[in-house]
XYZ file of C-alpha atoms in Angstrom:
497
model
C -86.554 -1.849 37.526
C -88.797 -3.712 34.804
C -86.623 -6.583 34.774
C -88.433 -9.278 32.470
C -85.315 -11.119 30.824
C -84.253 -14.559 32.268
C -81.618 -14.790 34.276
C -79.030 -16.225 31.972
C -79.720 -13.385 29.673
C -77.817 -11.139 32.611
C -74.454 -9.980 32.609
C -72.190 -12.792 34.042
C -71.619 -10.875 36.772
C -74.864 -9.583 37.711
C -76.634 -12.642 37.355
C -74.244 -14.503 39.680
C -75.622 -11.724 42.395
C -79.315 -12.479 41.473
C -78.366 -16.271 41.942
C -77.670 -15.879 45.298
C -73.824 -17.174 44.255
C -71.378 -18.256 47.178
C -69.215 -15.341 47.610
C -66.430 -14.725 49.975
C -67.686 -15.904 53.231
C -70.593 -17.898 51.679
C -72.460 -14.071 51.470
C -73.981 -12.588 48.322
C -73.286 -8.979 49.445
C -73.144 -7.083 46.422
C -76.611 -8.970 44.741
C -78.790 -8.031 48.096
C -79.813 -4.741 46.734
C -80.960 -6.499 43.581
C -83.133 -9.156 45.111
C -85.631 -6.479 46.914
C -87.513 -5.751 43.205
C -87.133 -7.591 40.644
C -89.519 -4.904 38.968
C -89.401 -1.550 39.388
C -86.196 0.658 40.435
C -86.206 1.039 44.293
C -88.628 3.383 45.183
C -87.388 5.081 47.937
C -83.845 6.279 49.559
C -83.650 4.247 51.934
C -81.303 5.604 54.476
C -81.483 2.529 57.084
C -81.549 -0.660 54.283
C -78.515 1.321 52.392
C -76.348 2.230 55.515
C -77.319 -1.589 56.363
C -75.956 -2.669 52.995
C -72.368 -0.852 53.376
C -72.077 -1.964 56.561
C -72.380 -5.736 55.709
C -69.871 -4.986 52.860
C -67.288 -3.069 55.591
C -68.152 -6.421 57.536
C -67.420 -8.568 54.861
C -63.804 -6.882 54.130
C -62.614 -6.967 58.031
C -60.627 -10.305 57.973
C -58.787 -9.304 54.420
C -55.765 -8.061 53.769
C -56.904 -5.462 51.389
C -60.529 -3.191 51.752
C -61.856 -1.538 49.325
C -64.847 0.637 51.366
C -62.640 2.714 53.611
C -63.004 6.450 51.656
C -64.248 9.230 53.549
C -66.068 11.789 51.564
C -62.583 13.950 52.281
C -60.498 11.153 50.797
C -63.202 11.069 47.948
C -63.160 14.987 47.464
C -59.178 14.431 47.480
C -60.011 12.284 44.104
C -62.563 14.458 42.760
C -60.325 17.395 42.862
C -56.876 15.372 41.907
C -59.595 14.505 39.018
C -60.861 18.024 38.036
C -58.480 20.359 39.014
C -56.089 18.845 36.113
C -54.073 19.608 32.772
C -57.226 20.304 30.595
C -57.789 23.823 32.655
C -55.305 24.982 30.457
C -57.628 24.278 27.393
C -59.987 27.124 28.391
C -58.057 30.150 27.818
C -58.103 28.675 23.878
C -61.857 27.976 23.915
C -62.479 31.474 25.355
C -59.979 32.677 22.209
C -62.890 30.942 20.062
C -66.202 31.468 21.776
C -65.312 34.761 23.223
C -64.847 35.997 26.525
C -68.358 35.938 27.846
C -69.859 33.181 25.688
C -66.775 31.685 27.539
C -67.830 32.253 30.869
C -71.573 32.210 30.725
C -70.482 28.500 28.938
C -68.678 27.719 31.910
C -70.968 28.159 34.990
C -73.512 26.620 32.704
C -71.820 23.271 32.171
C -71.115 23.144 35.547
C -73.952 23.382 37.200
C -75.696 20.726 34.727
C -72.702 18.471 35.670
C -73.193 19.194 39.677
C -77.204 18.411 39.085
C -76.224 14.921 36.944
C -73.700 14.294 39.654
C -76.503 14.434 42.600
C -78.362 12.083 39.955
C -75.765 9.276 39.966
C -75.389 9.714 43.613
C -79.293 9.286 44.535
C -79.080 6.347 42.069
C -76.032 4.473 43.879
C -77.787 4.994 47.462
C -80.679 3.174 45.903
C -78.582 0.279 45.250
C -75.908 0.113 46.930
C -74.264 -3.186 45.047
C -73.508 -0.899 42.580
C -69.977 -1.034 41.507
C -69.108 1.386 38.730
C -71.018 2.801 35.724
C -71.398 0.260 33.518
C -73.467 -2.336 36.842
C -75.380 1.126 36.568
C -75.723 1.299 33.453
C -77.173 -2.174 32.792
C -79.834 -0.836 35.387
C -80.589 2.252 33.313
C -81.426 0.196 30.155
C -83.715 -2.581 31.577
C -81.308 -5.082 32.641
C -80.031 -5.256 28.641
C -76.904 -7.814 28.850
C -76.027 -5.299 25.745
C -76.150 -1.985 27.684
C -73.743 -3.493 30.081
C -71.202 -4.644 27.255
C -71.835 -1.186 25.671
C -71.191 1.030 29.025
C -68.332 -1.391 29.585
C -66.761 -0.899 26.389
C -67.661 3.139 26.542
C -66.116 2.889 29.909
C -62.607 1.382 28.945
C -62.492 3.026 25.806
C -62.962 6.817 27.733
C -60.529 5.621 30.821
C -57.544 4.434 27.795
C -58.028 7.753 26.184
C -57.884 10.164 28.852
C -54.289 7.566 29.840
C -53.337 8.447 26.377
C -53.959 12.123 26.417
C -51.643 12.191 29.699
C -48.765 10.440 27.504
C -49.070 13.385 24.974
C -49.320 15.808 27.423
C -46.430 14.372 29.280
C -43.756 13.768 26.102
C -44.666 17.250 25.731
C -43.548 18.300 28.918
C -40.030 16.222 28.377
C -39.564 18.303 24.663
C -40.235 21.156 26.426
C -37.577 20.744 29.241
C -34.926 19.080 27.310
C -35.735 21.105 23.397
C -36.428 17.592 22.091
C -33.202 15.840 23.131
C -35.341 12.565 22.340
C -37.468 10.742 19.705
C -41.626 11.796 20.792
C -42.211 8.493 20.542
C -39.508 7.272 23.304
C -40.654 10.297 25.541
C -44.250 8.977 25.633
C -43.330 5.418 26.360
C -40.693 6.919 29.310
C -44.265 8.376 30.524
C -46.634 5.499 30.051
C -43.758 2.822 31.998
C -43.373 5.819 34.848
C -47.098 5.706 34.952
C -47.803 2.520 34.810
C -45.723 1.952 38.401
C -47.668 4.552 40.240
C -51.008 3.015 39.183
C -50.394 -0.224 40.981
C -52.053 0.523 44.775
C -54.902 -1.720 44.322
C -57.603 0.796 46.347
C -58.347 4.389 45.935
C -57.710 5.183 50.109
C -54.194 4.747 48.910
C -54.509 6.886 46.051
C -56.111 9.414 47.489
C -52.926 10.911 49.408
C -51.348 11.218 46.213
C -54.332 12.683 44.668
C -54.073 15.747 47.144
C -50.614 16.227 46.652
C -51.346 16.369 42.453
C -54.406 18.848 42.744
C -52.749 21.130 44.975
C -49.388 21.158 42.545
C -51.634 21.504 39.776
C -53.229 24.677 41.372
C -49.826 26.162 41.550
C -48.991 25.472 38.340
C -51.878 27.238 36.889
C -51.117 29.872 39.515
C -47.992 30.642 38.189
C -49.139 30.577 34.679
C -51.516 33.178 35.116
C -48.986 35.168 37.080
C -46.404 34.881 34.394
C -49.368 35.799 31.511
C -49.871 38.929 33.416
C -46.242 39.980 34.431
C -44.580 38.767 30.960
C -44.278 41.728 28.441
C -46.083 39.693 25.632
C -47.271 36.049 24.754
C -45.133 33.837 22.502
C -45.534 34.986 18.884
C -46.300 37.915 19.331
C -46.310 40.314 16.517
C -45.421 44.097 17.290
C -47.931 45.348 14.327
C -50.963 43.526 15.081
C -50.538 44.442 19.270
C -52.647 41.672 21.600
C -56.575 41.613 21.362
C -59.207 39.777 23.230
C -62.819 39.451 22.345
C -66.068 39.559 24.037
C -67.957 37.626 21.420
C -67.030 35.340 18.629
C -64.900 36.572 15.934
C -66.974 36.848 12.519
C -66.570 33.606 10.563
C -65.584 31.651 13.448
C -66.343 27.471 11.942
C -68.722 25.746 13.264
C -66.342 23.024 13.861
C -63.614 25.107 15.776
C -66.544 26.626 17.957
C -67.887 23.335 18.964
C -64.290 21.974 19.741
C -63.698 24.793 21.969
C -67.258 24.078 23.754
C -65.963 20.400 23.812
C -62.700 21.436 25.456
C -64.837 23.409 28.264
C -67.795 20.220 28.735
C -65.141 17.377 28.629
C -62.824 19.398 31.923
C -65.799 19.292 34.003
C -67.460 15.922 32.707
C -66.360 13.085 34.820
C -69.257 11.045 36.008
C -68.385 8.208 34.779
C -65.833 7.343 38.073
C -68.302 8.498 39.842
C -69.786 5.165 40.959
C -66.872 3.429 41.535
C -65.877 6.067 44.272
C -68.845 6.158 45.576
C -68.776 2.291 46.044
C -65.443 2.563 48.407
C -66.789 5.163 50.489
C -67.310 4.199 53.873
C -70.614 6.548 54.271
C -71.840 6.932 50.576
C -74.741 9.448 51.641
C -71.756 11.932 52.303
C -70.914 12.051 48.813
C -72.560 15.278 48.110
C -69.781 17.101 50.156
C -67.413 15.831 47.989
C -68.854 16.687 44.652
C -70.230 20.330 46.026
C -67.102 21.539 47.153
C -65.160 20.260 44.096
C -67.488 22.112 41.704
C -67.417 25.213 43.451
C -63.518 25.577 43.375
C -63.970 24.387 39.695
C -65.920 27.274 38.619
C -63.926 29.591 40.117
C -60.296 28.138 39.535
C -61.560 27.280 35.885
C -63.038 31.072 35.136
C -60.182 32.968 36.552
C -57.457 31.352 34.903
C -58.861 31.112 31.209
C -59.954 34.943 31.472
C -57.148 36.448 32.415
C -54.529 34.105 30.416
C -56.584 34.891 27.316
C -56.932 38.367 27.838
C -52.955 38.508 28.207
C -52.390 36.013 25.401
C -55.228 37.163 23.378
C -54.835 36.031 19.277
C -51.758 33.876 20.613
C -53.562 31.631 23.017
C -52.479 28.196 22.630
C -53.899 24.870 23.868
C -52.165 24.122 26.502
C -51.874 27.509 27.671
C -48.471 27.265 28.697
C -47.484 27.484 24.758
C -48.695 31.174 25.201
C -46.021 32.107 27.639
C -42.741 33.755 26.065
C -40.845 33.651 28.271
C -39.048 30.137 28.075
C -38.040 30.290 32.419
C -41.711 31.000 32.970
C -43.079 28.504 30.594
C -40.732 25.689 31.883
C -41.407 26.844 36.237
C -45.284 26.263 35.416
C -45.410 23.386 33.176
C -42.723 21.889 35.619
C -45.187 22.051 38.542
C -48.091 20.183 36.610
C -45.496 16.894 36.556
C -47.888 15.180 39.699
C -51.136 15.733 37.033
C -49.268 14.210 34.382
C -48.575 11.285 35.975
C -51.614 10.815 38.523
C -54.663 11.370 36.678
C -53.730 8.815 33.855
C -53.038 6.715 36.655
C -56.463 7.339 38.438
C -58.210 6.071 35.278
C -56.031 3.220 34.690
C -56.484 2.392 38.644
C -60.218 2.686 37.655
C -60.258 0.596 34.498
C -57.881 -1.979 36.079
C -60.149 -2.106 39.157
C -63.263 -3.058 37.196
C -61.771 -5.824 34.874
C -59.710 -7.254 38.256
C -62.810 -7.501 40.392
C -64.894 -9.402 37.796
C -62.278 -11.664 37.261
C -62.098 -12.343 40.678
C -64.699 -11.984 42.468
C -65.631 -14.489 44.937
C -61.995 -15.285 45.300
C -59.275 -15.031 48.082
C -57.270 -13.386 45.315
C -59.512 -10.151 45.373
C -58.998 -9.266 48.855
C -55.557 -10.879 50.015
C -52.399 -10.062 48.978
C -51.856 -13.202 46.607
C -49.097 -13.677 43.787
C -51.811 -14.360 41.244
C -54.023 -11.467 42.510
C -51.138 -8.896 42.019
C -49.804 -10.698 38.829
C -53.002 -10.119 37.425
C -53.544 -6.677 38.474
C -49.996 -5.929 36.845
C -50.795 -7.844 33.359
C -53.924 -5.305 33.799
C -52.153 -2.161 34.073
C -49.735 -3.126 31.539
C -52.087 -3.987 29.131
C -54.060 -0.293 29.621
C -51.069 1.405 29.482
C -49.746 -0.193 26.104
C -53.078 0.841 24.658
C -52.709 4.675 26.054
C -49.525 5.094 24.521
C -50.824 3.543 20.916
C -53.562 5.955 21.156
C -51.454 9.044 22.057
C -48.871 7.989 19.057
C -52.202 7.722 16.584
C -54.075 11.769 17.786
C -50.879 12.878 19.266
C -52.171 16.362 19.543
C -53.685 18.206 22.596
C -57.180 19.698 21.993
C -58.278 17.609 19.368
C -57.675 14.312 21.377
C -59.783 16.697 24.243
C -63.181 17.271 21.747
C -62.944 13.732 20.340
C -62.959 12.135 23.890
C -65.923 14.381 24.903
C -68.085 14.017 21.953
C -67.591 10.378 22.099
C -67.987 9.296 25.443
C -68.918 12.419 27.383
C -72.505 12.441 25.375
C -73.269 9.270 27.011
C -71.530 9.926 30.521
C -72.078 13.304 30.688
C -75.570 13.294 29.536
C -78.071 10.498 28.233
C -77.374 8.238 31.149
C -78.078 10.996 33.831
C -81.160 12.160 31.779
C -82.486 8.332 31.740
C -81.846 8.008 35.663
C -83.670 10.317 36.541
C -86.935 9.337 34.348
C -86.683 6.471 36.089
C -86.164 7.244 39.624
C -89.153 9.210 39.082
C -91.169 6.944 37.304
C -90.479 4.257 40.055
C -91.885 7.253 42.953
C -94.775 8.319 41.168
C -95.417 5.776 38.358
C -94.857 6.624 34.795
C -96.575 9.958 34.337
C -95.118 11.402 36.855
C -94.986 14.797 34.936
C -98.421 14.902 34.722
C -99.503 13.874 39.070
C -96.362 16.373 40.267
C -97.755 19.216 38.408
C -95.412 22.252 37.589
C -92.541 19.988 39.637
C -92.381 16.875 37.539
C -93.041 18.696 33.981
C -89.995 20.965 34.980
C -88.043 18.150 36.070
C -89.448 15.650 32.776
C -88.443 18.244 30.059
C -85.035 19.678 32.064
C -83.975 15.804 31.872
C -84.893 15.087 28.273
C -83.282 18.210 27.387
C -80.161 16.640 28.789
C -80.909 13.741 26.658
C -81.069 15.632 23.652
C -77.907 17.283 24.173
C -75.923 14.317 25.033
C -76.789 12.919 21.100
C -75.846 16.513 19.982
C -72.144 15.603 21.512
C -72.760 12.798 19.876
C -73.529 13.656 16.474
C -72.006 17.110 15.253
C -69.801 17.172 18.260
C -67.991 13.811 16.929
C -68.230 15.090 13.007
C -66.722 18.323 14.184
C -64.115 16.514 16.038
C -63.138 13.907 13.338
C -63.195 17.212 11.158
C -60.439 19.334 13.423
C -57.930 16.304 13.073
C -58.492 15.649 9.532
C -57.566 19.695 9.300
C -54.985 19.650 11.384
C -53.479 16.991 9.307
C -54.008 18.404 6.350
C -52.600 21.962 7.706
C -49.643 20.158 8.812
C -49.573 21.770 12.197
C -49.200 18.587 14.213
C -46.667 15.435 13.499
C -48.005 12.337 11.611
C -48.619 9.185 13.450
C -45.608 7.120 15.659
C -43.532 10.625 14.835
C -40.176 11.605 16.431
C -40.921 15.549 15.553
C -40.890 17.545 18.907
C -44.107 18.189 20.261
C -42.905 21.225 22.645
C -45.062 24.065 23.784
């Protein structure tokens, strides 16, 4: 890296690594990687001084009562599916509804094979430095060292995490109106959800969480099972009008907005968008350089999980297509069997990004102390007060956008340009840079100008999430507001599908 700042312009925590700081059992583990260039990003995948690396941390970790590096890349597959395979599949029969069908799915295999290709990015980055502990250590390493980029990506980080809690309380007080026809204040329902959530998310290590994680994804696959079952079998979606029949588009309708075309695309990018926990998986895996199982095999049942079920929901639900698609089903036995099987979802990815989030404020409060790895009344009071403290936050936000898709595109435009996008972009450029020196385009020939421009490309795009995807977000609330098709703010009005 071309590190030039001083070390008390660093990060607290990464300049007690470069310090050489007494850590538990007098080792520096996690600042090793660090101290081998203080100039340049590593050069080279180094397969013996990064297996070398983990195994010192494993080392570390034997004697305490809680380790952290003990993931296979099953276990971390387990997570990336519990992660992907979620609720927000059930946005993409809607964004199909918008784009058209194949826009839709030419959109879809698009987005995720950029993702897969960003995904390998982050990967080849941690094995380069393998003290890397989650996205914001690597972003601090993207940006020259900044002390700001790290407070940025850490803020970024927290902010995304608290959201994507938030959008599970919505999601989740509109499963509870839908079972009990709104027996309860909204309000109430999503506090029932964030409490109930916030007592699954305290395992402390993501081994743990993993067995849960399989049981959610493969629930989760039933319950979109069944709801494309029911689309098909059903003899028409909810509101359906006998005069204007059911029809499905190939292409965008004429006069489709700009900003409820971009949502939709927002709805598709921000499903398969998840980077940003990449890192910290990576950095409990036992054998990080099997990571690319993991992601691989996650993407491919993504693609094909993701384009079957918003094709044929929408072409059964056509005009009526609702977001989430489970609004689309008629039939109220139907509608309450699916939803009822997505209950694991609900509850376990909000809790996977708390656990994350929780995880990366605990460790840097503690690092270096017994409380970190030992089962200590002030390590697990403090890993409660975290939780409780995330979870408060998720539920404000879910009271403030307490509306499905629209908390969706806002979320992606936000965070998923920088997470999704510029950071991968910028990793690469300087991986390569640090090979090959900086004109690397020009001494790889057709190679490094096709890999220079593909990357800045992805650059560019992440600041068009950025800019007119956030403007076109902000602008779908302020309409739906203003169309009064969702509840005001802190509202008791049943949310049901």
């Amino acid at each position: 890296m071309g590190f030039t700042k001083d070390d008390e312009d660093r990060s607290p925590d990464l300049s007690d690594e470069l310090n050489h700081n007494q850590k538990l059992k007098s080792v520096d583990l996690e600042g090793q990687g660090r101290r081998q260039s203080h100039h340049h990003v590593t050069t080279v995948d180094d397969t013996s001084s990064t297996s070398e690396s983990v195994g010192r941390q494993i080392e570390l970790e034997s004697e305490n009562q809680i380790k952290y590096r003990t993931c296979s890349w099953e276990k971390t597959a387990a997570l990336l599916f519990s992660e992907y395979i979620c609720l927000a599949i059930m946005s993409f029969p809607w964004s199909y509804s918008i784009l058209g069908l194949v826009p839709g799915l030419i959109l879809t295999v698009v987005i995720a094979g950029i993702v897969l290709y960003t995904s390998l990015t982050v990967w080849r980055f941690c094995l380069r430095h393998p003290e890397i502990r989650d996205v914001c250590d690597l972003g601090q390493y993207l940006f020259w060292d900044s002390k700001i980029a790290w407070w940025a990506t850490a803020v970024m980080f927290l902010l995304n995490n608290t959201f994507i809690q938030g959008l599970h309380c919505v999601v989740g007080a509109e499963y509870l109106n839908t079972m009990s026809d709104g027996a309860v204040c909204t309000v109430v329902f999503s506090l029932i959800v964030a409490i109930v959530s916030f007592f699954f998310s305290l395992p402390r290590t993501f081994s743990t969480l993993s067995r849960v994680a399989t049981f959610s994804a493969f629930f989760t696959f039933v319950s979109v099972l069944l709801a494309t079952i029911f689309a098909g079998i059903e003899g028409h979606p909810a509101g359906y009008k006998p005069n204007a029949g059911v029809d499905w588009l190939v292409v965008p309708a004429k006069g489709t907005s700009f900003i409820k075309g971009m949502s939709a695309f927002l709805n598709i990018s921000y499903t398969f968008i998840g980077q940003i926990t990449l890192p910290s998986f990576i950095a409990e895996m036992k054998e990080p350089r099997d990571f690319w199982k993991s992601v691989t095999a996650v993407t491919i049942a993504e693609v094909i999980v993701f384009s079957i079920v918003g094709a044929v929901i929408y072409v059964y639900s056509g005009q009526y297509t609702t977001a989430p698609a489970f609004g689309s089903l008629s039939d109220e036995v139907y509608k309450k069997v699916a939803f009822s099987f997505m209950i694991p979802t609900i509850i376990f990815l909000g809790v996977l990004y708390a656990s994350v989030s929780a995880r990366f404020i605990f460790f840097r409060l503690f690092d270096g102390t017994r409380h970190k790895g030992n089962n200590t009344v002030v390590g697990w009071a403090a890993w409660a007060a975290i939780l409780a403290t995330l979870w408060v936050g998720a539920w404000i936000i879910a009271e403030v956008i307490p509306f499905f898709s629209d908390l969706l595109s806002i979320m992606s435009s936000l965070f998923d340009s920088f997470f999704g996008f510029i950071f991968w972009g910028v990793a690469y450029i300087r991986m390569r840079a640090a090979d090959h020196g900086p004109d690397f385009y020009k001494t790889r020939g057709l190679r490094g100008w096709i890999g220079f421009i593909f990357n800045v490309f992805l650059i560019v795009v992440g600041f068009f999430f950025l800019g007119p995807g956030t403007y076109a977000s902000v602008m779908s609330v302020v309409q739906s507001y203003q169309d009064g098709t969702v509840g005001s703010v802190f509202t008791c009005k049943s949310n049901a599908l």
